[in-house]
Amino acid sequence: MSVTVTALQDAGVRVLDCEHKTPAAQRFGHPYIAIPDIQDGRVVLDQVRLISDDNLAEWTRRTVPIKGDILVTRRGRVGDTAPVPDVPCAIGQNIVLLRSDGTKVHKDFLRWAVRSPEWWSEVERLLNVGAVFSSLNVKDIGRIRLSIPPIAEQQAIAEVLGALDDKIAANTALADTAEQMLRAEIDAAWLRSEGRSSTLSDFVEINPKVAVPRTDSAVYIDMKRLPESGWSINGFDYREPRGGARFRNGDTLLARITPCLENRKTGFVDHLEDGQVGIGSTEFIVLRSRNDVAAPISFLLATAPRFRDHAIQHMIGTSGRQRVAASDLASFEMPTPEPGWLSDFGGRAEAIFEAISMHSAENRTLAATRDALLPQLMSGKVRVRDAEATASEAGV
């Protein structure tokens, strides 16, 4: 496979800037995509700021994002990328758009070219390292040089990687739908139970005692692994079990520090072996359902909007280092469920969580396959035909 190394601006790819201010949020409206909404190569709209029709028009006067455009972050997680979702939207500060005219760079291929090792090497080369934050200059982004194969080869590469990513997206959407169904059932039960009050500690243990793992290397989960939507924790590492939160399967990990708490960083532990103990960040609060309460209840309560509002309102500390105390979470008041409802609902929740856990495990396999094939395909070390066979073995 022949490739041409060229700068994006010389390959028909334009860099389009945005408004450098933030519009007012409202309850309903159009997505205003900010840097935290870009996660793992796609835009997650669950917590996105919504803006009015008038603000949408104002914030897209310079550039109207369209399908096929690629978002690039210039600050924060510098160099993160994701395709623009197929909905009317505006883009936030410190994000630019890449738009290909299609002559030299296929639009579907561009999505993957800007996630390759070559892309990250160029980002590092052009990065402006500051005392407070690092950034990419808008003009420098157009000068990023990438290896560009022929258009037909680009399209074939994009189809293989896209098929893997589409399967991941389908599994993720299924999990989102399942969570919404469970949450709607909780909301309905709480409405029926208004007037009878309980506290979180009636149903959930907070920071339960767990013995230190008797091993030199334990499963470790840091803050970046906690999801901001869904409940599946994004992998883990290993380290010596000294300090930090300790947890078991069925526990919920809740970030207690700003801005992670506000961003809903909360995960459900379902990947440990029976009896295995994991360790995590000191900024986690561990929630465990009591013996007569199904394990998923701790997660569903921890991510309920009214509980999150309570937790955020009880944060204390200096600006930028605020935390919520476990004791303030324990006092959270909630309607007492109807007799028998909690047991019936818990059984359904456990079955759904178990099914989604299988999809999450499949997603980890698919993502690992995608991420392994990406640099091999971009460099030409793996042919598309062989990559298709690998993708098929992974379940696509």
Tab-separated table of C-alpha atoms in Angstrom:
chain	number	residue	atom	x	y	z
A	1	MET	CA	0.000	0.000	0.000
A	2	SER	CA	1.455	3.349	-1.034
A	3	VAL	CA	1.028	6.302	1.317
A	4	THR	CA	1.675	10.022	1.064
A	5	VAL	CA	2.788	11.945	4.136
A	6	THR	CA	1.207	15.378	3.958
A	7	ALA	CA	-0.109	18.203	6.136
A	8	LEU	CA	-3.867	18.247	6.704
A	9	GLN	CA	-4.196	21.703	5.143
A	10	ASP	CA	-2.503	20.415	1.978
A	11	ALA	CA	-4.831	17.407	1.810
A	12	GLY	CA	-8.070	19.361	1.550
A	13	VAL	CA	-8.787	19.382	5.289
A	14	ARG	CA	-9.841	22.734	6.747
A	15	VAL	CA	-9.615	23.740	10.412
A	16	LEU	CA	-12.736	25.662	11.482
A	17	ASP	CA	-12.799	27.642	14.722
A	18	CYS	CA	-15.716	28.372	17.067
A	19	GLU	CA	-17.110	31.187	19.224
A	20	HIS	CA	-14.905	31.863	22.237
A	21	LYS	CA	-17.665	32.258	24.789
A	22	THR	CA	-20.266	30.033	26.426
A	23	PRO	CA	-24.048	30.415	25.930
A	24	ALA	CA	-26.592	30.153	28.737
A	25	ALA	CA	-27.853	26.662	29.536
A	26	GLN	CA	-31.510	25.742	29.520
A	27	ARG	CA	-33.603	22.680	30.282
A	28	PHE	CA	-34.507	21.881	26.680
A	29	GLY	CA	-32.796	22.749	23.433
A	30	HIS	CA	-29.846	21.883	21.218
A	31	PRO	CA	-26.515	20.314	22.295
A	32	TYR	CA	-23.591	22.632	22.978
A	33	ILE	CA	-20.642	20.232	22.886
A	34	ALA	CA	-17.853	20.937	25.369
A	35	ILE	CA	-14.570	19.124	26.018
A	36	PRO	CA	-15.985	16.821	28.790
A	37	ASP	CA	-18.612	15.548	26.312
A	38	ILE	CA	-15.882	13.998	24.124
A	39	GLN	CA	-15.171	10.531	25.510
A	40	ASP	CA	-13.363	7.572	23.955
A	41	GLY	CA	-13.597	8.860	20.406
A	42	ARG	CA	-17.264	9.837	20.390
A	43	VAL	CA	-19.575	12.545	21.733
A	44	VAL	CA	-21.636	11.534	24.773
A	45	LEU	CA	-24.757	13.693	24.997
A	46	ASP	CA	-26.052	12.503	28.391
A	47	GLN	CA	-24.746	15.509	30.351
A	48	VAL	CA	-24.364	17.989	27.489
A	49	ARG	CA	-25.362	21.652	27.944
A	50	LEU	CA	-28.558	22.514	26.056
A	51	ILE	CA	-29.013	25.901	24.383
A	52	SER	CA	-31.864	27.825	22.768
A	53	ASP	CA	-32.671	28.188	19.071
A	54	ASP	CA	-31.376	31.765	19.140
A	55	ASN	CA	-28.095	30.744	20.774
A	56	LEU	CA	-27.684	27.873	18.329
A	57	ALA	CA	-27.984	30.342	15.451
A	58	GLU	CA	-25.548	32.753	17.100
A	59	TRP	CA	-22.950	30.113	17.979
A	60	THR	CA	-22.985	28.609	14.479
A	61	ARG	CA	-22.677	31.856	12.513
A	62	ARG	CA	-18.985	31.179	11.867
A	63	THR	CA	-19.288	27.420	11.425
A	64	VAL	CA	-22.244	25.031	11.248
A	65	PRO	CA	-21.076	21.554	12.350
A	66	ILE	CA	-22.152	18.888	9.876
A	67	LYS	CA	-21.951	15.112	9.709
A	68	GLY	CA	-18.445	14.076	8.686
A	69	ASP	CA	-16.755	16.883	10.622
A	70	ILE	CA	-14.297	15.898	13.356
A	71	LEU	CA	-14.069	17.678	16.720
A	72	VAL	CA	-10.579	18.346	18.080
A	73	THR	CA	-9.866	19.614	21.600
A	74	ARG	CA	-7.190	22.319	21.904
A	75	ARG	CA	-6.971	22.442	25.713
A	76	GLY	CA	-7.644	20.108	28.614
A	77	ARG	CA	-7.373	16.659	27.032
A	78	VAL	CA	-5.429	18.157	24.133
A	79	GLY	CA	-5.820	16.316	20.843
A	80	ASP	CA	-8.930	14.290	21.731
A	81	THR	CA	-11.165	13.786	18.720
A	82	ALA	CA	-14.684	12.617	17.903
A	83	PRO	CA	-17.062	12.801	14.918
A	84	VAL	CA	-19.828	15.401	15.123
A	85	PRO	CA	-23.150	13.728	16.072
A	86	ASP	CA	-25.887	13.795	13.441
A	87	VAL	CA	-27.979	16.434	15.257
A	88	PRO	CA	-28.064	20.257	15.086
A	89	CYS	CA	-25.419	21.393	17.575
A	90	ALA	CA	-22.830	24.022	18.448
A	91	ILE	CA	-19.286	23.478	19.636
A	92	GLY	CA	-17.692	24.836	22.776
A	93	GLN	CA	-14.642	26.886	23.523
A	94	ASN	CA	-11.217	25.396	22.805
A	95	ILE	CA	-12.651	22.953	20.253
A	96	VAL	CA	-12.190	23.179	16.498
A	97	LEU	CA	-13.639	21.265	13.573
A	98	LEU	CA	-11.768	19.387	10.873
A	99	ARG	CA	-13.657	19.273	7.563
A	100	SER	CA	-12.376	17.332	4.554
A	101	ASP	CA	-13.383	18.233	1.010
A	102	GLY	CA	-13.087	14.541	0.143
A	103	THR	CA	-10.531	14.904	-2.649
A	104	LYS	CA	-7.572	13.391	-0.817
A	105	VAL	CA	-8.967	12.351	2.547
A	106	HIS	CA	-12.171	10.314	2.809
A	107	LYS	CA	-14.400	11.783	5.520
A	108	ASP	CA	-14.894	8.428	7.234
A	109	PHE	CA	-11.160	7.749	7.184
A	110	LEU	CA	-10.348	11.123	8.777
A	111	ARG	CA	-12.086	10.005	11.968
A	112	TRP	CA	-9.549	7.206	12.397
A	113	ALA	CA	-6.490	9.016	11.084
A	114	VAL	CA	-6.822	11.511	13.950
A	115	ARG	CA	-6.775	8.725	16.532
A	116	SER	CA	-3.640	7.012	15.240
A	117	PRO	CA	-0.228	6.975	16.954
A	118	GLU	CA	0.995	9.263	14.174
A	119	TRP	CA	-1.637	11.845	15.137
A	120	TRP	CA	-0.653	11.751	18.811
A	121	SER	CA	3.022	12.084	17.908
A	122	GLU	CA	2.223	15.214	15.903
A	123	VAL	CA	0.061	16.635	18.714
A	124	GLU	CA	2.949	16.196	21.124
A	125	ARG	CA	5.339	17.839	18.659
A	126	LEU	CA	3.169	20.932	18.260
A	127	LEU	CA	1.931	21.173	21.851
A	128	ASN	CA	2.396	24.508	23.592
A	129	VAL	CA	3.226	23.671	27.218
A	130	GLY	CA	2.150	26.453	29.611
A	131	ALA	CA	2.441	27.015	33.328
A	132	VAL	CA	-1.332	26.566	33.822
A	133	PHE	CA	-2.401	24.444	30.844
A	134	SER	CA	-1.123	23.104	27.537
A	135	SER	CA	-2.766	23.867	24.225
A	136	LEU	CA	-2.696	23.541	20.448
A	137	ASN	CA	-2.747	26.611	18.230
A	138	VAL	CA	-5.487	26.588	15.620
A	139	LYS	CA	-2.984	27.281	12.819
A	140	ASP	CA	-0.711	24.440	13.956
A	141	ILE	CA	-3.507	21.857	13.677
A	142	GLY	CA	-3.627	22.351	9.914
A	143	ARG	CA	0.116	21.680	9.776
A	144	ILE	CA	-0.190	18.219	11.346
A	145	ARG	CA	1.306	15.681	8.936
A	146	LEU	CA	-0.277	12.252	8.496
A	147	SER	CA	0.209	9.254	6.233
A	148	ILE	CA	-2.571	9.227	3.637
A	149	PRO	CA	-3.175	6.056	1.559
A	150	PRO	CA	-5.242	6.051	-1.660
A	151	ILE	CA	-8.940	6.916	-1.267
A	152	ALA	CA	-10.136	3.351	-1.925
A	153	GLU	CA	-7.825	2.009	0.769
A	154	GLN	CA	-8.963	4.739	3.154
A	155	GLN	CA	-12.588	3.752	2.694
A	156	ALA	CA	-11.831	0.070	3.279
A	157	ILE	CA	-9.925	0.874	6.499
A	158	ALA	CA	-12.765	3.082	7.729
A	159	GLU	CA	-15.325	0.333	7.072
A	160	VAL	CA	-13.418	-2.235	9.147
A	161	LEU	CA	-12.816	0.073	12.107
A	162	GLY	CA	-16.301	1.558	11.802
A	163	ALA	CA	-17.942	-1.868	12.003
A	164	LEU	CA	-16.172	-2.552	15.303
A	165	ASP	CA	-17.118	0.863	16.643
A	166	ASP	CA	-20.742	0.522	15.516
A	167	LYS	CA	-21.054	-2.721	17.479
A	168	ILE	CA	-19.649	-0.984	20.565
A	169	ALA	CA	-22.134	1.863	20.079
A	170	ALA	CA	-25.059	-0.570	19.745
A	171	ASN	CA	-24.113	-2.330	22.983
A	172	THR	CA	-23.708	1.029	24.724
A	173	ALA	CA	-27.112	2.217	23.505
A	174	LEU	CA	-28.684	-0.978	24.834
A	175	ALA	CA	-27.142	-0.320	28.254
A	176	ASP	CA	-28.381	3.287	28.205
A	177	THR	CA	-31.921	2.162	27.400
A	178	ALA	CA	-31.826	-0.418	30.179
A	179	GLU	CA	-30.674	2.170	32.720
A	180	GLN	CA	-33.384	4.608	31.644
A	181	MET	CA	-36.033	1.901	32.109
A	182	LEU	CA	-34.801	1.084	35.609
A	183	ARG	CA	-34.561	4.748	36.552
A	184	ALA	CA	-38.095	5.447	35.324
A	185	GLU	CA	-39.351	2.599	37.501
A	186	ILE	CA	-37.566	4.059	40.546
A	187	ASP	CA	-39.039	7.509	39.864
A	188	ALA	CA	-42.545	6.045	39.635
A	189	ALA	CA	-42.063	4.110	42.889
A	190	TRP	CA	-40.814	7.226	44.681
A	191	LEU	CA	-43.862	9.171	43.513
A	192	ARG	CA	-46.136	6.478	44.933
A	193	SER	CA	-44.201	6.531	48.216
A	194	GLU	CA	-44.149	10.283	48.926
A	195	GLY	CA	-44.813	10.930	52.619
A	196	ARG	CA	-42.849	7.919	53.922
A	197	SER	CA	-39.197	8.838	54.430
A	198	SER	CA	-35.994	6.775	54.698
A	199	THR	CA	-32.306	7.618	54.456
A	200	LEU	CA	-29.665	6.227	52.142
A	201	SER	CA	-28.007	4.378	55.021
A	202	ASP	CA	-31.187	2.299	55.473
A	203	PHE	CA	-30.393	0.558	52.182
A	204	VAL	CA	-26.685	1.111	51.556
A	205	GLU	CA	-23.467	0.735	53.546
A	206	ILE	CA	-21.017	3.553	52.965
A	207	ASN	CA	-17.294	2.739	52.880
A	208	PRO	CA	-17.768	-0.784	54.284
A	209	LYS	CA	-14.742	-2.365	55.897
A	210	VAL	CA	-12.766	-4.592	53.527
A	211	ALA	CA	-9.522	-6.375	54.415
A	212	VAL	CA	-6.363	-5.396	52.564
A	213	PRO	CA	-5.713	-7.853	49.687
A	214	ARG	CA	-3.080	-10.432	50.621
A	215	THR	CA	-1.166	-10.116	47.393
A	216	ASP	CA	1.685	-8.099	45.949
A	217	SER	CA	-0.454	-6.866	43.047
A	218	ALA	CA	-4.150	-6.021	43.233
A	219	VAL	CA	-6.714	-4.767	40.717
A	220	TYR	CA	-6.541	-0.965	40.797
A	221	ILE	CA	-9.108	1.514	39.446
A	222	ASP	CA	-8.225	5.187	39.208
A	223	MET	CA	-10.500	8.150	38.576
A	224	LYS	CA	-10.143	8.129	34.795
A	225	ARG	CA	-11.656	4.631	34.668
A	226	LEU	CA	-15.008	5.682	36.146
A	227	PRO	CA	-17.688	6.332	33.508
A	228	GLU	CA	-19.673	9.558	33.253
A	229	SER	CA	-22.583	7.661	31.713
A	230	GLY	CA	-23.660	4.037	32.079
A	231	TRP	CA	-22.197	1.885	34.817
A	232	SER	CA	-19.395	-0.122	33.196
A	233	ILE	CA	-15.938	0.708	34.520
A	234	ASN	CA	-13.444	1.241	31.699
A	235	GLY	CA	-10.824	-1.395	32.506
A	236	PHE	CA	-8.311	-1.503	35.334
A	237	ASP	CA	-4.627	-1.678	36.198
A	238	TYR	CA	-2.602	-3.520	38.833
A	239	ARG	CA	-0.572	-2.103	41.696
A	240	GLU	CA	0.632	-2.857	45.183
A	241	PRO	CA	-2.379	-2.708	47.584
A	242	ARG	CA	-1.366	0.210	49.770
A	243	GLY	CA	-3.941	2.851	50.751
A	244	GLY	CA	-7.024	3.993	48.857
A	245	ALA	CA	-10.575	2.691	48.664
A	246	ARG	CA	-11.175	-1.075	48.848
A	247	PHE	CA	-14.130	-2.800	47.219
A	248	ARG	CA	-15.662	-6.068	45.990
A	249	ASN	CA	-17.949	-7.139	43.162
A	250	GLY	CA	-21.374	-5.499	43.454
A	251	ASP	CA	-20.023	-2.305	45.029
A	252	THR	CA	-20.536	1.153	43.556
A	253	LEU	CA	-17.635	3.596	43.276
A	254	LEU	CA	-18.593	7.263	43.553
A	255	ALA	CA	-16.190	10.149	42.898
A	256	ARG	CA	-16.439	12.585	45.804
A	257	ILE	CA	-14.281	15.465	44.527
A	258	THR	CA	-14.991	18.338	42.146
A	259	PRO	CA	-15.423	18.290	39.141
A	260	CYS	CA	-15.682	14.481	38.994
A	261	LEU	CA	-18.766	14.361	41.228
A	262	GLU	CA	-20.553	17.000	39.145
A	263	ASN	CA	-19.640	15.043	35.993
A	264	ARG	CA	-21.313	11.925	37.474
A	265	LYS	CA	-18.212	9.753	37.611
A	266	THR	CA	-19.769	6.636	39.133
A	267	GLY	CA	-19.196	2.964	38.299
A	268	PHE	CA	-20.506	-0.470	39.256
A	269	VAL	CA	-17.896	-3.134	40.055
A	270	ASP	CA	-18.666	-6.356	38.193
A	271	HIS	CA	-15.328	-7.583	36.846
A	272	LEU	CA	-13.618	-9.042	39.931
A	273	GLU	CA	-13.346	-12.735	40.777
A	274	ASP	CA	-15.452	-14.129	43.628
A	275	GLY	CA	-13.927	-12.972	46.895
A	276	GLN	CA	-11.365	-10.776	45.147
A	277	VAL	CA	-10.715	-7.309	46.574
A	278	GLY	CA	-9.883	-4.312	44.400
A	279	ILE	CA	-8.344	-0.992	45.373
A	280	GLY	CA	-8.955	2.474	44.023
A	281	SER	CA	-8.466	6.200	44.336
A	282	THR	CA	-8.600	7.832	47.750
A	283	GLU	CA	-11.216	10.138	46.193
A	284	PHE	CA	-13.749	7.295	45.879
A	285	ILE	CA	-16.658	6.656	48.220
A	286	VAL	CA	-17.678	2.988	48.183
A	287	LEU	CA	-21.392	2.156	48.381
A	288	ARG	CA	-22.602	-1.383	49.046
A	289	SER	CA	-26.212	-2.563	49.098
A	290	ARG	CA	-27.206	-4.095	52.433
A	291	ASN	CA	-27.800	-7.849	52.653
A	292	ASP	CA	-31.516	-7.729	51.810
A	293	VAL	CA	-31.064	-5.230	48.959
A	294	ALA	CA	-29.956	-6.152	45.414
A	295	ALA	CA	-26.434	-4.983	44.544
A	296	PRO	CA	-27.431	-2.728	41.590
A	297	ILE	CA	-29.618	-0.628	43.905
A	298	SER	CA	-26.513	1.097	45.292
A	299	PHE	CA	-25.563	2.289	41.801
A	300	LEU	CA	-29.078	3.342	40.827
A	301	LEU	CA	-29.426	5.386	44.020
A	302	ALA	CA	-25.955	6.919	43.632
A	303	THR	CA	-26.796	8.181	40.146
A	304	ALA	CA	-30.345	9.349	40.874
A	305	PRO	CA	-30.604	13.084	40.046
A	306	ARG	CA	-31.969	14.052	43.462
A	307	PHE	CA	-29.148	12.164	45.217
A	308	ARG	CA	-26.514	13.809	43.020
A	309	ASP	CA	-28.018	17.235	43.751
A	310	HIS	CA	-27.822	16.438	47.481
A	311	ALA	CA	-24.181	15.345	47.200
A	312	ILE	CA	-23.145	18.410	45.195
A	313	GLN	CA	-24.888	20.787	47.611
A	314	HIS	CA	-22.958	19.250	50.534
A	315	MET	CA	-19.495	19.643	49.029
A	316	ILE	CA	-17.069	21.676	51.132
A	317	GLY	CA	-13.485	22.894	50.758
A	318	THR	CA	-11.511	25.453	48.828
A	319	SER	CA	-12.340	26.300	45.241
A	320	GLY	CA	-11.278	23.506	42.901
A	321	ARG	CA	-10.736	21.027	45.764
A	322	GLN	CA	-14.235	20.575	47.130
A	323	ARG	CA	-15.360	17.178	48.396
A	324	VAL	CA	-18.460	15.589	49.855
A	325	ALA	CA	-18.222	13.668	53.135
A	326	ALA	CA	-19.542	10.121	53.479
A	327	SER	CA	-21.621	11.160	56.510
A	328	ASP	CA	-23.482	13.732	54.402
A	329	LEU	CA	-24.378	11.048	51.878
A	330	ALA	CA	-25.698	8.734	54.591
A	331	SER	CA	-28.239	11.381	55.659
A	332	PHE	CA	-29.786	11.694	52.187
A	333	GLU	CA	-33.564	11.394	52.599
A	334	MET	CA	-35.658	9.462	50.111
A	335	PRO	CA	-39.166	8.016	49.907
A	336	THR	CA	-39.585	4.611	51.537
A	337	PRO	CA	-40.405	1.981	48.884
A	338	GLU	CA	-43.698	0.126	49.026
A	339	PRO	CA	-43.575	-3.265	50.810
A	340	GLY	CA	-42.301	-5.974	48.439
A	341	TRP	CA	-41.441	-3.540	45.648
A	342	LEU	CA	-37.747	-3.293	46.473
A	343	SER	CA	-37.273	-7.073	46.330
A	344	ASP	CA	-39.157	-7.447	43.031
A	345	PHE	CA	-37.373	-4.498	41.460
A	346	GLY	CA	-33.990	-5.667	42.736
A	347	GLY	CA	-34.441	-9.040	41.029
A	348	ARG	CA	-35.184	-7.373	37.701
A	349	ALA	CA	-32.267	-4.978	38.107
A	350	GLU	CA	-29.842	-7.832	38.839
A	351	ALA	CA	-30.928	-9.695	35.696
A	352	ILE	CA	-30.507	-6.572	33.548
A	353	PHE	CA	-27.121	-5.703	35.063
A	354	GLU	CA	-25.886	-9.250	34.445
A	355	ALA	CA	-26.956	-9.110	30.789
A	356	ILE	CA	-25.393	-5.694	30.264
A	357	SER	CA	-22.203	-6.872	31.960
A	358	MET	CA	-21.812	-9.443	29.173
A	359	HIS	CA	-22.202	-6.689	26.575
A	360	SER	CA	-19.635	-4.585	28.440
A	361	ALA	CA	-17.155	-7.462	28.359
A	362	GLU	CA	-17.783	-7.789	24.625
A	363	ASN	CA	-17.189	-4.047	24.225
A	364	ARG	CA	-13.815	-4.329	25.938
A	365	THR	CA	-12.836	-7.066	23.475
A	366	LEU	CA	-14.112	-5.044	20.520
A	367	ALA	CA	-12.329	-1.889	21.676
A	368	ALA	CA	-9.076	-3.772	22.204
A	369	THR	CA	-9.365	-5.251	18.707
A	370	ARG	CA	-10.148	-1.845	17.180
A	371	ASP	CA	-7.293	-0.119	18.991
A	372	ALA	CA	-4.838	-2.862	18.034
A	373	LEU	CA	-5.849	-2.785	14.357
A	374	LEU	CA	-5.821	1.011	14.071
A	375	PRO	CA	-2.031	1.585	14.005
A	376	GLN	CA	-1.432	-1.602	12.014
A	377	LEU	CA	-3.860	-0.548	9.289
A	378	MET	CA	-2.600	3.022	9.217
A	379	SER	CA	0.988	1.895	8.794
A	380	GLY	CA	0.127	-0.743	6.196
A	381	LYS	CA	1.515	-3.574	8.346
A	382	VAL	CA	-1.885	-5.298	8.261
A	383	ARG	CA	-3.956	-5.628	5.111
A	384	VAL	CA	-7.657	-4.795	5.187
A	385	ARG	CA	-8.540	-8.396	4.275
A	386	ASP	CA	-6.692	-9.696	7.337
A	387	ALA	CA	-8.224	-6.983	9.536
A	388	GLU	CA	-11.691	-8.026	8.390
A	389	ALA	CA	-10.956	-11.590	9.499
A	390	THR	CA	-9.789	-10.320	12.912
A	391	ALA	CA	-12.923	-8.218	13.292
A	392	SER	CA	-15.071	-11.232	12.420
A	393	GLU	CA	-13.356	-13.284	15.117
A	394	ALA	CA	-14.182	-10.497	17.604
A	395	GLY	CA	-17.885	-10.840	16.813
A	396	VAL	CA	-18.489	-8.300	14.045
